[in-house]
Amino acid sequence: QVKDMLGYTQEEALIKWTELSSDNPINEIGFQKTVKAIETGEVQEPYELELVHKKGKKVWVEVREAPVVENGKTINIVGALTDITERKHAEEEMRLLLTLTQTIAEAEDFDSALTSVLWMVCESSSWDFGEVWIPSSDSRYLELSPSWYCKSKEVESFRIASKQFTFAPGVGLPGRVWLSKKPAWIQDVIVDPNFPRARFAKEVGFKAAVGIPIIADNYVVAVMEFFLREVRQEEERIVVLVLAVASQLGTLFRRKQAEEELVEREKRYRALFNLSPSGIVLEDIEGNTVEVNEAYCKSIGYSPEELIGKNVRMVASPEQIPHIEDNIALLRSGKTLQHVVEDIKKDGTRCWMEL
């Protein structure tokens, strides 16, 4: 069991826990419980340790131990280890997913959300480098996004090399993800036949890589790719985690796109409203002025500040007041009106307005 769990033979494992443990501060809590069990001869609560496999990977175990006491003295400790690595990974990934979801929801724009995701995924896992590819304006190829992250300056040359590339559908890791709309995992990019940047990856020591699509309305709006400096078989849990994050990013993209379209429509409306040669007045159902354009202000002699918030009766001639009441009632009923009214300008002169 020790060999299966940690890669050591029984003989190799007959050493102190401290020599098998990582530098995780949580281990100190477990060591203190062992010391207390030895000193008191009492069974302590189970505890968790982060150990290091013979191949270097981290292994989480739950430790249950009991002191063997003779003549009031602890002569040894009997313990049992349970591998809880998968459970710990699941807990960590759930925390990461929740944090990423909140980060994405609070992001000011799509690019800043991408940068945050790259940083958090790399820092919370073994990935050394992450960057993003986005479709060109004519959707003929993928080009490099400004969003990227690396743990070490030693791999920055790969980022510089990536700037020289664009990818058509199906070409390279980004291109194949773009074409398939599915994740793609490469165990070793150096020997992959469809990885044009292999030479540059070799220079920085990159091996395994994964590409994840970000999809909005069935359209790939970006492709995230992550690299690490060791050969590794596909890890489904990593792919599932980043796919979940990508789904959140897709939702954010749609929302930001809708917001940008709304802003653009508002700009077009504002241009038409302000540049119209005809006077335009927006009123609420009580007849209070909500907005006016420059042409109307010029025709009536008042500034926007003098009109907005005031009732239309302010500029109407006394003879028109009864008609205004009738017209407002008709408008409330949903009818469209076209009529002529007599208004009084700021200088006191009267004018007729066709509405």
XYZ file of C-alpha atoms in Angstrom:
355
model
C 0.000 0.000 0.000
C 2.843 2.398 0.772
C 4.335 1.676 -2.623
C 1.004 2.248 -4.368
C 0.374 5.438 -2.440
C 3.826 7.025 -2.310
C 6.001 4.974 -4.634
C 8.355 3.770 -1.877
C 9.112 0.210 -0.830
C 8.457 -0.791 2.774
C 12.144 -0.508 3.559
C 12.370 2.960 2.000
C 9.294 4.117 3.891
C 10.713 3.204 7.318
C 11.791 6.781 7.975
C 10.307 9.769 9.776
C 7.149 11.379 8.443
C 9.025 14.661 8.240
C 11.227 13.197 5.506
C 8.195 12.182 3.428
C 6.206 15.361 3.988
C 6.007 18.510 1.904
C 6.667 21.995 3.254
C 2.926 22.656 3.635
C 2.371 24.400 7.025
C -0.665 22.174 7.693
C 1.710 19.256 8.313
C 2.960 20.855 11.526
C -0.501 20.382 13.075
C -0.260 16.639 12.434
C 3.257 16.383 13.812
C 2.137 18.126 17.016
C -0.708 15.640 17.434
C 1.718 12.748 17.080
C 3.992 14.286 19.713
C 1.016 14.792 22.023
C -0.071 11.177 21.538
C 3.418 9.999 22.480
C 3.613 12.266 25.523
C 0.119 11.573 26.875
C -0.512 8.064 25.619
C -3.910 9.264 24.404
C -5.482 8.796 20.965
C -5.702 12.091 19.044
C -8.199 13.223 16.413
C -7.419 12.165 12.812
C -5.398 14.705 10.864
C -4.309 15.411 7.292
C -0.811 15.468 5.846
C 0.532 16.515 2.494
C 3.220 14.024 1.525
C 5.529 13.852 -1.465
C 5.423 10.865 -3.814
C 8.736 9.358 -4.859
C 8.138 10.914 -8.306
C 7.629 14.329 -6.765
C 3.844 14.736 -6.950
C 1.888 15.750 -3.847
C -0.251 13.149 -2.065
C -2.825 13.976 0.604
C -3.483 11.414 3.344
C -5.707 11.224 6.390
C -3.843 9.818 9.385
C -5.470 7.865 12.197
C -3.034 6.725 14.849
C -3.041 5.320 18.348
C -0.223 5.088 20.887
C 0.821 1.683 22.265
C 1.419 2.128 25.989
C 3.223 -0.230 28.366
C 3.766 0.534 32.038
C 2.532 4.067 31.534
C 4.983 4.774 28.723
C 4.312 5.056 24.984
C 6.537 2.530 23.238
C 5.320 3.126 19.672
C 2.550 4.537 17.480
C 0.258 2.434 15.318
C -1.299 4.336 12.456
C -3.294 3.952 9.247
C -3.179 6.174 6.179
C -6.069 6.836 3.797
C -5.348 8.469 0.448
C -7.627 11.540 0.219
C -5.844 13.223 -2.685
C -8.861 13.111 -5.001
C -11.121 14.521 -2.316
C -8.689 17.350 -1.582
C -8.361 18.130 -5.276
C -12.142 18.235 -5.615
C -12.408 20.617 -2.644
C -9.655 22.867 -3.997
C -11.183 22.912 -7.454
C -14.605 23.786 -6.083
C -13.116 26.685 -4.126
C -11.223 27.800 -7.223
C -14.354 27.587 -9.371
C -16.355 29.663 -6.903
C -13.587 32.267 -6.723
C -13.268 32.391 -10.499
C -17.030 32.717 -10.916
C -17.056 35.715 -8.583
C -14.011 37.231 -10.297
C -15.625 36.878 -13.725
C -18.909 38.366 -12.504
C -17.070 41.409 -11.118
C -14.802 41.932 -14.142
C -15.049 45.287 -15.890
C -14.559 43.779 -19.327
C -13.890 40.507 -21.129
C -10.103 40.994 -21.434
C -9.604 41.687 -17.736
C -11.671 38.587 -16.902
C -9.473 36.487 -19.206
C -6.296 37.778 -17.569
C -7.644 37.020 -14.095
C -8.651 33.491 -15.115
C -5.225 32.746 -16.610
C -3.515 34.006 -13.465
C -5.728 32.098 -11.042
C -5.642 28.796 -12.963
C -1.848 28.884 -13.279
C -1.213 29.963 -9.691
C -3.562 27.378 -8.191
C -2.239 24.469 -10.269
C 0.893 23.203 -11.953
C 0.403 25.102 -15.229
C 3.348 27.366 -16.026
C 1.914 29.515 -18.790
C -1.431 30.573 -20.244
C -2.508 32.730 -23.156
C -5.601 33.399 -25.265
C -6.331 33.411 -28.981
C -9.263 35.292 -30.521
C -10.824 35.303 -34.011
C -9.693 38.047 -36.387
C -12.184 40.729 -37.402
C -13.081 38.737 -40.541
C -13.041 35.388 -38.634
C -10.533 33.895 -41.093
C -7.893 33.079 -38.471
C -7.028 33.270 -34.782
C -4.696 35.951 -33.504
C -3.045 36.442 -30.151
C -5.027 38.240 -27.458
C -3.411 40.740 -25.044
C -4.356 38.398 -22.179
C -1.601 36.076 -20.932
C 0.188 34.920 -17.779
C 3.420 33.111 -16.921
C 4.917 31.984 -13.636
C 8.512 32.555 -14.689
C 10.322 35.012 -16.941
C 12.170 32.001 -18.342
C 9.185 31.237 -20.588
C 8.441 34.769 -21.789
C 10.301 34.042 -25.037
C 7.478 31.665 -25.962
C 5.010 34.546 -25.679
C 7.192 36.643 -27.972
C 7.341 33.773 -30.470
C 3.547 33.320 -30.363
C 3.108 36.910 -31.581
C 4.521 35.817 -34.939
C 1.710 33.310 -35.493
C -1.897 33.246 -36.590
C -3.879 30.018 -36.846
C -6.423 28.948 -39.437
C -9.175 26.513 -38.375
C -7.631 23.131 -37.553
C -4.031 24.401 -37.449
C -2.038 24.159 -34.222
C -3.556 23.729 -30.778
C -5.691 26.910 -30.960
C -6.875 26.115 -34.485
C -7.980 22.575 -33.740
C -9.924 23.743 -30.670
C -11.517 26.521 -32.749
C -12.579 24.079 -35.457
C -13.896 21.335 -33.161
C -15.356 23.619 -30.456
C -13.999 21.037 -28.012
C -11.023 20.875 -25.617
C -7.775 19.380 -26.894
C -4.985 17.900 -24.773
C -1.429 17.317 -26.023
C 0.816 15.101 -23.888
C 4.000 16.445 -25.495
C 3.884 19.402 -27.888
C 7.475 18.771 -28.973
C 6.517 15.608 -30.850
C 2.969 16.600 -31.826
C 2.691 16.743 -35.657
C 0.244 19.648 -35.544
C 2.062 22.097 -33.288
C 3.886 24.732 -35.396
C 5.497 26.352 -32.334
C 7.289 23.151 -31.270
C 10.762 24.689 -31.670
C 9.923 27.583 -29.375
C 8.195 25.291 -26.870
C 11.322 23.136 -26.741
C 13.486 26.178 -25.989
C 11.519 26.925 -22.797
C 10.870 23.303 -21.870
C 7.113 23.140 -22.495
C 5.679 19.647 -22.843
C 1.994 19.083 -22.034
C -0.633 21.562 -23.164
C -4.406 21.929 -23.150
C -6.671 24.167 -25.229
C -10.152 25.170 -24.055
C -12.804 26.941 -26.175
C -14.849 29.856 -24.882
C -18.212 29.643 -26.617
C -21.001 32.215 -26.844
C -24.133 31.515 -28.889
C -22.448 28.459 -30.444
C -19.568 30.618 -31.691
C -15.989 30.269 -30.403
C -15.102 33.758 -29.195
C -11.703 32.780 -27.751
C -9.412 29.812 -27.109
C -7.439 29.517 -23.868
C -4.294 27.412 -23.843
C -2.151 26.328 -20.903
C 1.317 24.744 -20.834
C 3.515 22.958 -18.328
C 7.054 21.707 -18.429
C 6.464 17.974 -18.147
C 4.821 15.259 -20.209
C 1.401 14.497 -18.764
C -1.547 12.386 -19.798
C -4.936 14.038 -20.040
C -6.490 14.879 -16.677
C -10.249 14.962 -17.046
C -10.816 16.890 -13.841
C -8.634 19.774 -15.073
C -10.465 19.887 -18.399
C -13.874 19.830 -16.688
C -12.831 22.611 -14.305
C -11.547 24.943 -17.025
C -14.551 24.154 -19.225
C -16.811 25.298 -16.398
C -14.817 28.518 -16.170
C -14.976 28.912 -19.964
C -18.763 28.636 -19.774
C -18.817 31.530 -17.304
C -16.579 33.527 -19.632
C -18.924 32.812 -22.536
C -21.811 34.199 -20.504
C -19.746 37.265 -19.623
C -18.867 37.784 -23.295
C -22.553 37.734 -24.282
C -23.433 40.155 -21.492
C -20.627 42.579 -22.323
C -21.446 42.348 -26.009
C -25.084 43.174 -25.277
C -23.978 46.114 -23.120
C -21.692 47.406 -25.868
C -24.479 47.101 -28.447
C -26.807 48.997 -26.132
C -24.219 51.764 -25.721
C -23.741 51.901 -29.500
C -27.490 52.152 -30.096
C -27.683 54.899 -27.495
C -24.899 56.789 -29.300
C -26.738 56.498 -32.631
C -30.009 57.593 -31.064
C -28.291 60.491 -29.320
C -26.707 61.642 -32.600
C -30.055 61.524 -34.429
C -31.833 63.223 -31.526
C -29.351 66.065 -31.203
C -28.732 66.647 -34.923
C -32.357 66.516 -36.037
C -33.470 69.815 -37.658
C -36.957 69.251 -36.205
C -37.708 70.000 -32.601
C -38.094 66.872 -30.422
C -39.637 66.769 -26.962
C -39.903 63.648 -24.796
C -42.633 63.759 -22.144
C -43.873 61.360 -19.495
C -47.561 60.404 -19.196
C -48.211 63.428 -16.958
C -46.932 65.837 -19.593
C -43.643 66.566 -17.802
C -40.667 67.222 -20.077
C -38.030 64.499 -19.879
C -35.729 65.540 -22.704
C -35.520 68.116 -25.478
C -33.177 68.587 -28.412
C -31.362 71.725 -29.521
C -33.721 72.448 -32.410
C -36.748 72.665 -30.086
C -34.898 74.867 -27.607
C -34.017 77.306 -30.381
C -37.597 77.424 -31.596
C -39.047 78.159 -28.148
C -36.207 80.249 -26.682
C -35.630 78.194 -23.530
C -32.532 76.209 -22.538
C -32.810 72.433 -21.844
C -32.289 73.111 -18.124
C -35.291 75.461 -18.090
C -37.568 72.922 -19.764
C -36.578 69.497 -18.381
C -38.740 68.538 -15.444
C -41.307 71.216 -16.228
C -44.815 70.479 -17.485
C -45.694 71.257 -21.120
C -48.354 73.617 -19.799
C -45.500 76.014 -18.970
C -45.094 76.999 -22.643
C -48.716 76.520 -23.744
C -50.981 79.476 -24.349
C -53.910 79.709 -21.907
C -56.323 78.792 -24.684
C -54.496 75.514 -25.260
C -54.628 74.179 -21.671
C -57.995 72.360 -22.056
C -56.782 70.734 -25.267
C -53.591 69.585 -23.549
C -55.630 67.777 -20.887
C -57.654 65.991 -23.598
C -54.528 65.105 -25.598
C -52.743 63.657 -22.565
C -55.791 61.466 -21.851
C -55.781 60.208 -25.451
C -52.044 59.461 -25.343
C -52.506 57.494 -22.121
C -55.044 55.343 -23.937
C -52.382 54.439 -26.492
C -53.545 56.594 -29.377
C -51.232 58.507 -31.729
C -51.953 62.203 -32.196
C -51.083 64.730 -34.859
C -52.241 68.251 -34.148
C -51.277 71.926 -33.980
C -50.782 73.869 -30.739
C -50.057 77.474 -29.878
C -47.112 77.982 -27.546
C -45.609 81.053 -25.907
C -41.883 81.592 -26.360
C -39.595 82.802 -23.592
C -39.660 86.331 -25.057
C -43.488 86.352 -24.845
C -44.223 85.998 -28.531
C -46.612 83.306 -29.688
C -45.898 80.570 -32.214
C -47.752 77.633 -33.703
C -46.233 74.164 -33.409
C -47.250 71.131 -35.438
C -46.990 67.985 -33.314
